Short mmCIF file of C-alpha atoms in Angstrom, two decimals:
data_model
loop_
_atom_site.label_atom_id
_atom_site.label_comp_id
_atom_site.label_asym_id
_atom_site.label_seq_id
_atom_site.Cartn_x
_atom_site.Cartn_y
_atom_site.Cartn_z
CA UNK A 331 5.93 18.87 -76.34
CA UNK A 332 9.56 18.10 -77.17
CA UNK A 333 10.74 21.42 -75.71
CA UNK A 334 8.66 20.98 -72.54
CA UNK A 335 10.05 17.48 -71.99
CA UNK A 336 13.56 18.84 -72.31
CA UNK A 337 12.92 21.92 -70.17
CA UNK A 338 11.73 19.82 -67.24
CA UNK A 339 14.59 17.32 -67.52
CA UNK A 340 12.42 14.35 -68.48
CA UNK A 341 14.49 13.68 -71.62
CA UNK A 342 17.79 14.88 -73.03
CA UNK A 343 17.09 16.57 -76.32
CA UNK A 344 20.50 16.36 -77.97
CA UNK A 345 20.47 16.96 -81.72
CA UNK A 346 16.94 15.68 -82.28
CA UNK A 347 16.19 17.65 -85.42
CA UNK A 348 13.24 15.41 -86.32
CA UNK A 349 11.37 16.08 -83.03
CA UNK A 350 10.95 12.31 -82.68
CA UNK A 351 10.97 12.50 -78.86
CA UNK A 352 7.84 14.65 -78.86
CA UNK A 353 6.11 12.44 -81.40
CA UNK A 354 6.88 9.26 -79.44
CA UNK A 355 5.60 10.72 -76.19
CA UNK A 356 2.46 12.05 -77.86
CA UNK A 357 1.86 8.67 -79.48
CA UNK A 358 2.20 6.86 -76.15
CA UNK A 359 -0.12 9.31 -74.39
CA UNK A 360 -2.66 8.92 -77.21
CA UNK A 361 -2.59 5.12 -77.06
CA UNK A 362 -2.93 5.15 -73.28
CA UNK A 363 -5.89 7.52 -73.48
CA UNK A 364 -4.30 10.37 -71.53
CA UNK A 365 -4.55 12.55 -74.66
CA UNK A 366 -7.37 12.32 -77.19
CA UNK A 367 -6.03 10.34 -80.18
CA UNK A 368 -6.62 11.36 -83.77
CA UNK A 369 -9.51 9.26 -85.06
CA UNK A 370 -8.61 7.62 -88.42
CA UNK A 371 -10.96 8.92 -91.17
CA UNK A 372 -11.67 5.35 -92.27
CA UNK A 373 -13.52 4.71 -89.00
CA UNK A 374 -16.11 7.37 -89.93
CA UNK A 375 -16.32 8.61 -86.33
CA UNK A 376 -16.37 12.42 -86.03
CA UNK A 377 -13.41 13.61 -83.96
CA UNK A 378 -15.82 15.86 -82.04
CA UNK A 379 -17.67 12.79 -80.70
CA UNK A 380 -14.51 11.59 -78.95
CA UNK A 381 -12.63 14.77 -78.08
CA UNK A 382 -10.25 17.39 -79.50
CA UNK A 383 -7.08 15.76 -80.86
CA UNK A 384 -4.04 15.79 -78.52
CA UNK A 385 -5.94 17.53 -75.71
CA UNK A 386 -6.06 16.08 -72.19
CA UNK A 387 -8.73 13.43 -71.55
CA UNK A 388 -10.69 12.83 -68.32
CA UNK A 389 -8.28 10.04 -67.35
CA UNK A 390 -5.39 12.35 -68.25
CA UNK A 391 -6.71 15.02 -65.89
CA UNK A 392 -7.21 12.37 -63.23
CA UNK A 393 -3.53 11.47 -63.59
CA UNK A 394 -2.43 15.10 -63.39
CA UNK A 395 -4.42 15.65 -60.20
CA UNK A 396 -3.27 12.45 -58.52
CA UNK A 397 -1.16 13.18 -55.46
CA UNK A 398 -0.44 9.67 -54.16
CA UNK A 399 1.22 6.66 -55.76
CA UNK A 400 -1.95 4.49 -55.47
CA UNK A 401 -3.97 7.22 -57.23
CA UNK A 402 -1.39 7.41 -60.03
CA UNK A 403 -1.38 3.63 -60.33
CA UNK A 404 -5.17 3.55 -60.61
CA UNK A 405 -4.95 5.92 -63.59
CA UNK A 406 -2.49 3.61 -65.34
CA UNK A 407 -4.61 0.60 -64.39
CA UNK A 408 -7.72 2.17 -65.93
CA UNK A 409 -5.69 3.09 -69.02
CA UNK A 410 -4.20 -0.36 -69.53
CA UNK A 411 -7.46 -2.13 -68.69
CA UNK A 412 -9.11 -0.08 -71.47
CA UNK A 413 -6.34 -0.95 -73.94
CA UNK A 414 -7.07 -3.76 -76.38
CA UNK A 415 -5.06 -5.02 -79.32
CA UNK A 416 -5.48 -4.77 -82.16
CA UNK A 417 -7.06 -1.42 -81.37
CA UNK A 418 -8.87 0.76 -83.92
CA UNK A 419 -5.59 2.67 -84.16
CA UNK A 420 -3.62 -0.49 -85.08
CA UNK A 421 -5.43 -2.42 -87.77
CA UNK A 422 -3.81 -5.23 -89.69
CA UNK A 423 -3.29 -7.85 -86.96
CA UNK A 424 -4.52 -11.38 -87.57
CA UNK A 425 -5.87 -12.39 -84.17
CA UNK A 426 -8.91 -11.71 -82.03
CA UNK A 427 -9.16 -8.50 -80.04
CA UNK A 428 -7.91 -9.05 -76.48
CA UNK A 429 -6.68 -7.20 -73.39
CA UNK A 430 -2.90 -7.68 -72.99
CA UNK A 431 -3.16 -6.67 -69.31
CA UNK A 432 -5.79 -9.24 -68.45
CA UNK A 433 -4.05 -11.86 -70.59
CA UNK A 434 -0.71 -11.46 -68.79
CA UNK A 435 -2.37 -11.48 -65.36
CA UNK A 436 -4.26 -14.64 -66.33
CA UNK A 437 -0.98 -16.32 -67.33
CA UNK A 438 0.52 -15.39 -63.96
CA UNK A 439 -2.54 -16.72 -62.10
CA UNK A 440 -2.25 -20.00 -64.04
CA UNK A 441 1.45 -20.13 -63.17
CA UNK A 442 0.50 -19.73 -59.52
CA UNK A 443 -2.09 -22.51 -59.81
CA UNK A 444 0.43 -24.92 -61.32
CA UNK A 445 3.56 -24.05 -59.33
CA UNK A 446 2.37 -22.24 -56.21
CA UNK A 447 4.07 -19.00 -57.29
CA UNK A 448 3.02 -16.32 -59.79
CA UNK A 449 6.60 -15.26 -60.59
CA UNK A 450 7.22 -14.58 -64.28
CA UNK A 451 10.86 -14.12 -65.29
CA UNK A 452 12.11 -11.43 -67.65
CA UNK A 453 13.21 -13.86 -70.35
CA UNK A 454 9.88 -15.72 -69.97
CA UNK A 455 7.98 -12.53 -70.66
CA UNK A 456 10.32 -11.64 -73.53
CA UNK A 457 10.25 -14.94 -75.40
CA UNK A 458 6.93 -16.51 -74.46
CA UNK A 459 4.16 -14.39 -72.93
CA UNK A 460 4.43 -11.27 -75.07
CA UNK A 461 4.31 -13.42 -78.21
CA UNK A 462 0.94 -14.93 -77.23
CA UNK A 463 -2.67 -13.78 -77.27
CA UNK A 464 -5.91 -14.86 -75.65
CA UNK A 465 -6.43 -17.12 -78.68
CA UNK A 466 -3.66 -19.33 -77.28
CA UNK A 467 -4.39 -22.00 -74.69
CA UNK A 468 -3.55 -20.66 -71.22
CA UNK A 469 -2.24 -23.98 -69.93
CA UNK A 470 -0.10 -24.36 -73.04
CA UNK A 471 1.47 -20.91 -72.51
CA UNK A 472 2.37 -21.82 -68.93
CA UNK A 473 3.86 -25.15 -70.02
CA UNK A 474 6.02 -23.26 -72.53
CA UNK A 475 7.14 -20.86 -69.76
CA UNK A 476 8.02 -23.76 -67.46
CA UNK A 477 9.89 -25.59 -70.22
CA UNK A 478 12.00 -22.48 -70.91
CA UNK A 479 12.55 -22.01 -67.17
CA UNK A 480 13.77 -25.61 -66.76
CA UNK A 481 16.21 -25.36 -69.65
CA UNK A 482 17.55 -22.05 -68.32
CA UNK A 483 17.98 -23.53 -64.84
CA UNK A 484 20.18 -26.27 -66.28
CA UNK A 485 22.27 -23.84 -68.38
CA UNK A 486 25.76 -23.22 -66.92
CA UNK A 487 25.88 -19.70 -68.38
CA UNK A 488 22.54 -17.88 -67.99
CA UNK A 489 23.50 -14.81 -70.04
CA UNK A 490 24.74 -16.93 -72.92
CA UNK A 491 21.58 -19.02 -72.73
CA UNK A 492 19.36 -15.92 -72.84
CA UNK A 493 21.19 -14.54 -75.87
CA UNK A 494 21.00 -17.84 -77.74
CA UNK A 495 17.26 -18.05 -77.03
CA UNK A 496 16.74 -14.46 -78.22
CA UNK A 497 18.69 -15.19 -81.39
CA UNK A 498 16.62 -18.30 -82.06
CA UNK A 499 13.38 -16.37 -81.48
CA UNK A 500 14.62 -13.63 -83.81
CA UNK A 501 15.14 -16.13 -86.61
CA UNK A 502 11.78 -17.79 -86.01
CA UNK A 503 9.78 -14.56 -85.80
CA UNK A 504 11.85 -12.36 -88.15
CA UNK A 505 12.60 -9.72 -85.50
CA UNK A 506 15.86 -8.14 -84.41
CA UNK A 507 17.17 -10.03 -81.39
CA UNK A 508 17.16 -7.00 -79.09
CA UNK A 509 13.48 -6.32 -79.82
CA UNK A 510 12.36 -9.03 -77.40
CA UNK A 511 14.15 -7.50 -74.43
CA UNK A 512 13.18 -3.93 -75.36
CA UNK A 513 9.50 -4.80 -75.46
CA UNK A 514 9.69 -6.95 -72.33
CA UNK A 515 11.29 -4.10 -70.41
CA UNK A 516 8.54 -1.71 -71.50
CA UNK A 517 5.77 -4.21 -70.80
CA UNK A 518 7.07 -4.95 -67.29
CA UNK A 519 7.24 -1.23 -66.54
CA UNK A 520 3.63 -0.78 -67.66
CA UNK A 521 2.51 -3.74 -65.54
CA UNK A 522 4.29 -2.38 -62.46
CA UNK A 523 2.70 1.02 -63.06
CA UNK A 524 -0.73 -0.53 -62.37
CA UNK A 525 0.23 -1.50 -58.81
CA UNK A 526 -1.00 -5.07 -59.43
CA UNK A 527 2.45 -6.61 -59.85
CA UNK A 528 5.76 -6.15 -58.09
CA UNK A 529 9.36 -6.83 -58.99
CA UNK A 530 10.92 -10.19 -58.24
CA UNK A 531 14.50 -10.36 -59.45
CA UNK A 532 14.40 -9.19 -63.05
CA UNK A 533 10.84 -10.46 -63.39
CA UNK A 534 7.51 -9.81 -61.70
CA UNK A 535 4.98 -11.44 -59.39
CA UNK A 536 1.45 -10.59 -58.36
CA UNK A 537 0.98 -8.28 -55.37
CA UNK A 538 -0.61 -10.59 -52.75
CA UNK A 539 -2.90 -7.87 -51.41
CA UNK A 540 -4.37 -7.43 -54.90
CA UNK A 541 -5.04 -11.09 -55.65
CA UNK A 542 -8.84 -11.01 -55.24
CA UNK A 543 -9.05 -7.81 -57.27
CA UNK A 544 -6.97 -9.44 -60.03
CA UNK A 545 -9.27 -12.47 -60.08
CA UNK A 546 -12.25 -10.17 -60.59
CA UNK A 547 -10.44 -8.20 -63.30
CA UNK A 548 -9.48 -11.19 -65.46
CA UNK A 549 -13.02 -12.58 -65.24
CA UNK A 550 -14.07 -9.61 -67.39
CA UNK A 551 -13.48 -11.07 -70.85
CA UNK A 552 -15.78 -8.76 -72.77
CA UNK A 553 -14.30 -6.65 -75.55
CA UNK A 554 -15.51 -3.24 -76.76
CA UNK A 555 -18.65 -3.65 -78.88
CA UNK A 556 -17.66 -0.86 -81.28
CA UNK A 557 -14.78 1.42 -82.17
CA UNK A 558 -16.67 4.33 -80.67
CA UNK A 559 -17.10 2.58 -77.29
CA UNK A 560 -13.39 1.65 -77.37
CA UNK A 561 -12.32 5.29 -77.65
CA UNK A 562 -14.80 6.43 -75.00
CA UNK A 563 -13.54 3.82 -72.54
CA UNK A 564 -9.91 4.55 -73.38
CA UNK A 565 -10.23 8.29 -72.79
CA UNK A 566 -12.34 8.02 -69.65
CA UNK A 567 -10.49 5.05 -68.18
CA UNK A 568 -11.86 1.50 -68.00
CA UNK A 569 -14.55 0.46 -65.55
CA UNK A 570 -12.92 -1.68 -62.84
CA UNK A 571 -14.32 -4.31 -60.45
CA UNK A 572 -14.17 -1.75 -57.63
CA UNK A 573 -16.71 0.37 -59.54
CA UNK A 574 -19.32 -2.33 -58.90
CA UNK A 575 -20.71 -2.49 -55.36
CA UNK A 576 -20.81 -6.30 -55.08
CA UNK A 577 -17.28 -6.74 -56.42
CA UNK A 578 -16.01 -3.85 -54.32
CA UNK A 579 -17.41 -5.55 -51.19
CA UNK A 580 -15.64 -8.81 -52.08
CA UNK A 581 -12.33 -6.93 -52.45
CA UNK A 582 -12.95 -5.11 -49.17
CA UNK A 583 -13.69 -8.37 -47.33
CA UNK A 584 -10.39 -9.80 -48.53
CA UNK A 585 -8.49 -6.72 -47.35
CA UNK A 586 -10.13 -6.98 -43.92
CA UNK A 587 -9.00 -10.62 -43.72
CA UNK A 588 -5.45 -9.53 -44.56
CA UNK A 589 -5.52 -7.06 -41.67
CA UNK A 590 -6.85 -9.78 -39.38
CA UNK A 591 -4.07 -12.19 -40.39
CA UNK A 592 -1.48 -9.53 -39.56
CA UNK A 593 -3.13 -8.81 -36.23
CA UNK A 594 -3.93 -5.20 -37.18
CA UNK A 595 -7.14 -3.89 -35.62
CA UNK A 596 -9.57 -2.00 -37.84
CA UNK A 597 -13.06 -0.84 -36.96
CA UNK A 598 -15.67 -0.77 -39.74
CA UNK A 599 -18.68 -0.01 -37.54
CA UNK A 600 -20.33 3.23 -38.56
CA UNK A 601 -18.49 3.43 -41.89
CA UNK A 602 -21.00 3.59 -44.80
CA UNK A 603 -20.80 0.96 -47.56
CA UNK A 604 -23.82 2.03 -49.61
CA UNK A 605 -21.92 2.86 -52.81
CA UNK A 606 -18.65 1.84 -54.49
CA UNK A 607 -17.31 5.28 -53.52
CA UNK A 608 -18.12 4.63 -49.83
CA UNK A 609 -16.39 1.27 -50.03
CA UNK A 610 -13.46 2.88 -51.80
CA UNK A 611 -12.86 5.21 -48.86
CA UNK A 612 -12.51 2.23 -46.50
CA UNK A 613 -10.45 0.29 -49.04
CA UNK A 614 -7.98 3.16 -49.41
CA UNK A 615 -7.62 3.39 -45.62
CA UNK A 616 -6.85 -0.32 -45.34
CA UNK A 617 -4.48 -0.30 -48.31
CA UNK A 618 -2.57 2.56 -46.67
CA UNK A 619 -2.35 0.67 -43.37
CA UNK A 620 -1.04 -2.43 -45.17
CA UNK A 621 1.39 -0.32 -47.18
CA UNK A 622 2.75 1.34 -44.03
CA UNK A 623 3.19 -2.03 -42.31
CA UNK A 624 5.01 -3.47 -45.33
CA UNK A 625 7.29 -0.43 -45.41
CA UNK A 626 8.11 -0.88 -41.73
CA UNK A 627 9.00 -4.51 -42.45
CA UNK A 628 11.11 -3.36 -45.40
CA UNK A 629 12.93 -0.88 -43.14
CA UNK A 630 13.69 -3.65 -40.65
CA UNK A 631 15.40 -5.68 -43.41
CA UNK A 632 17.79 -2.94 -44.50
CA UNK A 633 20.53 -3.77 -41.97
CA UNK A 634 20.89 -7.16 -43.68
CA UNK A 635 21.09 -5.48 -47.09
CA UNK A 636 23.86 -2.98 -46.35
CA UNK A 637 26.16 -4.42 -49.03
CA UNK A 638 23.47 -3.88 -51.68
CA UNK A 639 22.97 -0.33 -50.38
CA UNK A 640 26.73 0.30 -50.68
CA UNK A 641 26.63 -1.07 -54.24
CA UNK A 642 23.85 1.36 -55.20
CA UNK A 643 25.89 4.19 -53.67
CA UNK A 644 28.80 3.14 -55.86
CA UNK A 645 26.62 3.29 -58.97
CA UNK A 646 25.57 6.86 -58.10
CA UNK A 647 29.21 7.79 -57.39
CA UNK A 648 30.59 6.35 -60.61
CA UNK A 649 27.55 7.33 -62.73
CA UNK A 650 27.29 3.76 -63.91
CA UNK A 651 23.86 2.22 -64.24
CA UNK A 652 24.15 -1.53 -63.65
CA UNK A 653 26.10 -3.82 -61.38
CA UNK A 654 26.08 -7.56 -60.70
CA UNK A 655 26.47 -8.36 -57.01
CA UNK A 656 28.60 -11.20 -55.69
CA UNK A 657 25.57 -13.49 -55.23
CA UNK A 658 24.57 -12.90 -58.86
CA UNK A 659 21.75 -10.39 -58.34
CA UNK A 660 21.71 -7.46 -60.73
CA UNK A 661 20.96 -3.92 -59.56
CA UNK A 662 20.21 -0.93 -61.75
CA UNK A 663 19.91 2.84 -61.53
CA UNK A 664 17.87 3.97 -64.57
CA UNK A 665 19.72 6.76 -66.36
CA UNK A 666 16.93 9.30 -66.11
CA UNK A 667 16.16 8.45 -62.47
CA UNK A 668 19.58 8.92 -60.86
CA UNK A 669 18.49 11.94 -58.73
CA UNK A 670 15.58 9.93 -57.30
CA UNK A 671 17.78 6.90 -56.63
CA UNK A 672 20.34 9.16 -54.91
CA UNK A 673 17.71 10.18 -52.34
CA UNK A 674 16.37 6.64 -52.10
CA UNK A 675 19.70 4.97 -51.38
CA UNK A 676 20.53 7.50 -48.64
CA UNK A 677 17.11 6.79 -47.12
CA UNK A 678 17.89 3.08 -47.15
CA UNK A 679 21.31 3.72 -45.61
CA UNK A 680 19.80 5.49 -42.61
CA UNK A 681 17.05 2.86 -42.31
CA UNK A 682 19.76 0.21 -42.08
CA UNK A 683 21.23 1.90 -39.00
CA UNK A 684 17.91 0.92 -37.43
CA UNK A 685 17.48 3.45 -34.64
CA UNK A 686 14.93 5.88 -36.06
CA UNK A 687 12.25 7.38 -33.86
CA UNK A 688 10.12 8.49 -36.81
CA UNK A 689 8.58 5.97 -39.20
CA UNK A 690 10.33 5.14 -42.49
CA UNK A 691 7.53 6.82 -44.47
CA UNK A 692 7.90 9.92 -42.29
CA UNK A 693 11.66 10.05 -42.90
CA UNK A 694 11.34 10.41 -46.70
CA UNK A 695 9.60 13.10 -48.71
CA UNK A 696 9.76 11.28 -52.05
CA UNK A 697 7.19 8.69 -53.09
CA UNK A 698 7.86 4.98 -53.48
CA UNK A 699 6.00 2.23 -55.34
CA UNK A 700 4.98 -1.29 -54.32
CA UNK A 701 8.59 -2.43 -54.80
CA UNK A 702 9.79 0.34 -52.43
CA UNK A 703 11.53 1.98 -55.40
CA UNK A 704 11.46 5.77 -55.81
CA UNK A 705 8.75 7.49 -57.81
CA UNK A 706 10.39 10.84 -58.52
CA UNK A 707 12.39 13.06 -56.19
CA UNK A 708 11.25 14.85 -53.06
CA UNK A 709 9.08 17.90 -53.83
CA UNK A 710 10.26 21.44 -53.14
CA UNK A 711 9.50 23.49 -50.06
CA UNK A 712 11.12 20.98 -47.73
CA UNK A 713 14.19 18.79 -47.21
CA UNK A 714 14.78 15.52 -49.01
CA UNK A 715 14.84 13.42 -45.82
CA UNK A 716 14.36 13.93 -42.08
CA UNK A 717 15.80 11.31 -39.72
CA UNK A 718 14.77 11.69 -36.10
CA UNK A 719 16.68 9.78 -33.41
CA UNK A 720 16.17 9.61 -29.66
CA UNK A 721 18.11 12.78 -28.86
CA UNK A 722 18.86 14.53 -32.17
CA UNK A 723 17.71 14.98 -35.78
CA UNK A 724 19.64 14.75 -39.05
CA UNK A 725 18.29 16.55 -42.13
CA UNK A 726 19.75 15.07 -45.32
CA UNK A 727 19.87 16.93 -48.63
CA UNK A 728 21.47 15.48 -51.77
CA UNK A 729 22.28 16.73 -55.26
CA UNK A 730 23.95 15.49 -58.41
CA UNK A 731 24.97 19.05 -59.27
CA UNK A 732 28.73 19.21 -58.73
CA UNK A 733 29.86 22.40 -60.49
CA UNK A 734 29.83 26.10 -59.64
CA UNK A 735 26.01 26.19 -59.91
CA UNK A 736 25.81 23.96 -56.84
CA UNK A 737 25.88 26.81 -54.33
CA UNK A 738 23.24 28.83 -56.20
CA UNK A 739 20.97 25.80 -56.50
CA UNK A 740 21.40 24.42 -53.00
CA UNK A 741 22.91 26.97 -50.62
CA UNK A 742 19.78 28.94 -49.77
CA UNK A 743 17.27 26.09 -49.87
CA UNK A 744 19.31 23.71 -47.70
CA UNK A 745 19.90 26.40 -45.06
CA UNK A 746 16.23 27.40 -45.10
CA UNK A 747 15.04 23.82 -44.70
CA UNK A 748 17.41 23.16 -41.81
CA UNK A 749 16.49 26.49 -40.15
CA UNK A 750 12.78 25.67 -40.36
CA UNK A 751 13.34 22.32 -38.70
CA UNK A 752 15.58 23.82 -36.02
CA UNK A 753 12.73 26.15 -35.12
CA UNK A 754 10.17 23.33 -35.24
CA UNK A 755 12.13 20.90 -33.06
CA UNK A 756 13.12 23.58 -30.57
CA UNK A 757 9.42 24.24 -30.00
CA UNK A 758 8.50 20.54 -29.82
CA UNK A 759 11.31 18.68 -28.09
CA UNK A 760 14.45 20.78 -27.93
CA UNK A 761 16.33 18.19 -29.99
CA UNK A 762 19.35 19.59 -31.84
CA UNK A 763 19.06 19.49 -35.64
CA UNK A 764 22.05 18.77 -37.87
CA UNK A 765 22.23 19.15 -41.63
CA UNK A 766 24.07 16.71 -43.87
CA UNK A 767 24.61 17.84 -47.47
CA UNK A 768 25.85 15.09 -49.80
CA UNK A 769 27.06 15.36 -53.40
CA UNK A 770 29.59 13.59 -55.59
CA UNK A 771 31.74 16.69 -55.41
CA UNK A 772 31.48 19.61 -52.99
CA UNK A 773 32.09 22.98 -54.61
CA UNK A 774 34.10 25.30 -52.34
CA UNK A 775 31.48 28.05 -52.66
CA UNK A 776 28.89 25.63 -51.29
CA UNK A 777 31.22 24.57 -48.50
CA UNK A 778 31.83 28.22 -47.58
CA UNK A 779 28.09 28.89 -47.35
CA UNK A 780 27.66 25.99 -44.93
CA UNK A 781 30.87 26.82 -43.06
CA UNK A 782 29.50 30.27 -42.25
CA UNK A 783 26.20 28.56 -41.44
CA UNK A 784 24.06 31.61 -40.81
CA UNK A 785 20.33 32.11 -41.34
CA UNK A 786 18.19 35.14 -40.50
CA UNK A 787 14.53 34.66 -39.60
CA UNK A 788 11.77 36.97 -40.82
CA UNK A 789 12.18 39.08 -37.68
CA UNK A 790 15.97 39.33 -38.25
CA UNK A 791 16.99 36.90 -35.55
CA UNK A 792 20.31 35.28 -36.36
CA UNK A 793 20.49 31.48 -36.32
CA UNK A 794 23.63 29.37 -36.36
CA UNK A 795 23.17 26.24 -38.43
CA UNK A 796 25.21 23.05 -38.17
CA UNK A 797 25.39 21.79 -41.78
CA UNK A 798 28.28 19.62 -42.94
CA UNK A 799 28.99 18.91 -46.62
CA UNK A 800 30.22 15.39 -47.45
CA UNK A 801 31.05 13.74 -50.73
CA UNK A 802 29.11 10.58 -51.44
CA UNK A 803 32.40 8.68 -51.38
CA UNK A 804 33.06 9.96 -47.85
CA UNK A 805 29.59 8.95 -46.69
CA UNK A 806 30.09 5.49 -48.23
CA UNK A 807 33.38 5.10 -46.39
CA UNK A 808 31.77 5.83 -43.01
CA UNK A 809 28.65 3.77 -43.81
CA UNK A 810 30.61 0.67 -44.78
CA UNK A 811 32.94 0.95 -41.80
CA UNK A 812 29.99 0.88 -39.37
CA UNK A 813 28.97 -2.55 -40.64
CA UNK A 814 32.44 -3.91 -41.29
CA UNK A 815 33.59 -3.31 -37.70
CA UNK A 816 30.22 -4.28 -36.25
CA UNK A 817 29.53 -0.93 -34.57
CA UNK A 818 26.36 0.19 -36.31
CA UNK A 819 25.53 3.30 -34.32
CA UNK A 820 24.28 6.60 -35.71
CA UNK A 821 26.25 8.29 -32.91
CA UNK A 822 29.31 7.88 -35.15
CA UNK A 823 27.65 10.09 -37.76
CA UNK A 824 26.57 12.63 -35.16
CA UNK A 825 30.12 12.70 -33.82
CA UNK A 826 31.47 13.20 -37.35
CA UNK A 827 29.15 16.18 -37.87
CA UNK A 828 30.12 17.73 -34.55
CA UNK A 829 33.86 17.25 -35.11
CA UNK A 830 33.57 18.84 -38.56
CA UNK A 831 31.51 21.68 -37.08
CA UNK A 832 34.17 22.42 -34.47
CA UNK A 833 36.67 23.04 -37.28
CA UNK A 834 34.66 25.84 -38.91
CA UNK A 835 36.28 28.87 -37.23
CA UNK A 836 39.84 27.74 -38.00
CA UNK A 837 39.60 27.21 -41.75
CA UNK A 838 38.24 28.65 -44.95
CA UNK A 839 36.27 26.42 -47.29
CA UNK A 840 39.07 24.57 -49.17
CA UNK A 841 40.94 23.79 -45.95
CA UNK A 842 37.70 22.90 -44.15
CA UNK A 843 36.90 20.37 -46.88
CA UNK A 844 40.30 18.76 -46.35
CA UNK A 845 39.78 18.66 -42.59
CA UNK A 846 36.38 17.03 -43.13
CA UNK A 847 38.12 14.36 -45.21
CA UNK A 848 40.55 13.77 -42.34
CA UNK A 849 37.71 13.43 -39.83
CA UNK A 850 35.95 10.96 -42.14
CA UNK A 851 39.09 8.84 -42.28
CA UNK A 852 39.43 8.80 -38.49
CA UNK A 853 35.77 7.97 -37.88
CA UNK A 854 35.80 5.31 -40.60
CA UNK A 855 38.78 3.66 -38.93
CA UNK A 856 36.96 3.75 -35.60
CA UNK A 857 39.72 5.80 -33.99
CA UNK A 858 38.09 9.24 -33.90
CA UNK A 859 37.64 11.24 -30.73
CA UNK A 860 34.10 9.95 -30.23
CA UNK A 861 32.29 11.92 -27.59
CA UNK A 862 29.01 10.02 -27.42
#
């Protein structure tokens, strides 16, 4: 497992002589029920009754075969809803068995009842909620959260306050101070993976569209009646409210009301609702409609968030991972997710220009979650992003590779993707297609490939491609200038591409790169020979 994780770039192996990375991943997959766990001999349950140790479970296969973000989230939801602590794998705790997922959601619902908002801050999760169980009074937990929140609000230095509170909790509970934040970070990630909560600052809040479902879920307070039934549920995935016809109809009715409130027509006549599976088909259709509408609303907000977009670009450029913005908000690019965030921030940049003909979800080929954050990079066999405007198309490809391997990794695929779209748009609308290749550093071999810009079709027809390589710093310079001078028009970017393309015949790659830099400077200053 360790070698496979390293081979596919999920982890950096380093000098891990103890194979701890593989063991930790296997342990997590066992506890989540995606792999069959080893049954402790003391439980006197034959391993064969549960499943072969470390092999993929039914819920694990469901996760592997999931092709959409909601399907992936349902797998994690079934896994976490089946997870109880202390589990048969973790004996020795001195409290009643309870579901940490349902418990946390119940705390957030009680917060909403008392304050009107379900928001739970990071430090509140770290120092209060994750130290409680269902044995604790729900109202008392919320009062403790609100007391901590009030004291933090009055603190002149929030970071100093958080550290002092962690230190005090460490002394009281005999933990290392950093443990509270480490566990809170992991717990928030698990909660977001279910699709039931979304990010709010550094904390979380309930997804409004899922509120009725959450109410049904936390009403289920039963615990597994035996160790055997626990393992069966864990490996198959928990039964959810949507698996019951009556509950599924209640959830569906709420979703239909949400469509009605948004003024979105939806016809249910003729759609069967005889089984939970029938209802699920309709529910998935509605959830997709709501998701698309929310993404369109998100796209419309991007012009107002251009400074945040520029800050994310800077993090990718500098290979830093965190930044505090001027208004105090913190942004982060997780270390292992930089390639996905690179695509995502360029998508946001083009959304902010706000003149797309295609929908925001048609412009990206990577998946996003309920917080509109990237879930992996764009799959192969196509470009990263396709931005269609009224009279032209820009295909954007990005890479963090910045050495001599860049041309081998990107040269053929980028040209092929652009050529395929040139052919497609010529047949459909006749719109010209431009390619924009963006990296932190452009290798001259890559630049030469795009400068020549040739592609041969299967029947040996020669195509001239208009692909321009830009550094991310150059793109940032142009992007910021559009907003700073108040001339937010994608025609500037088209003009930049065309000016750079006109310089191809006169220069070889190193000189062409320098000329591109000069064009960027002129366009960024608003004094280029704009021909639009």
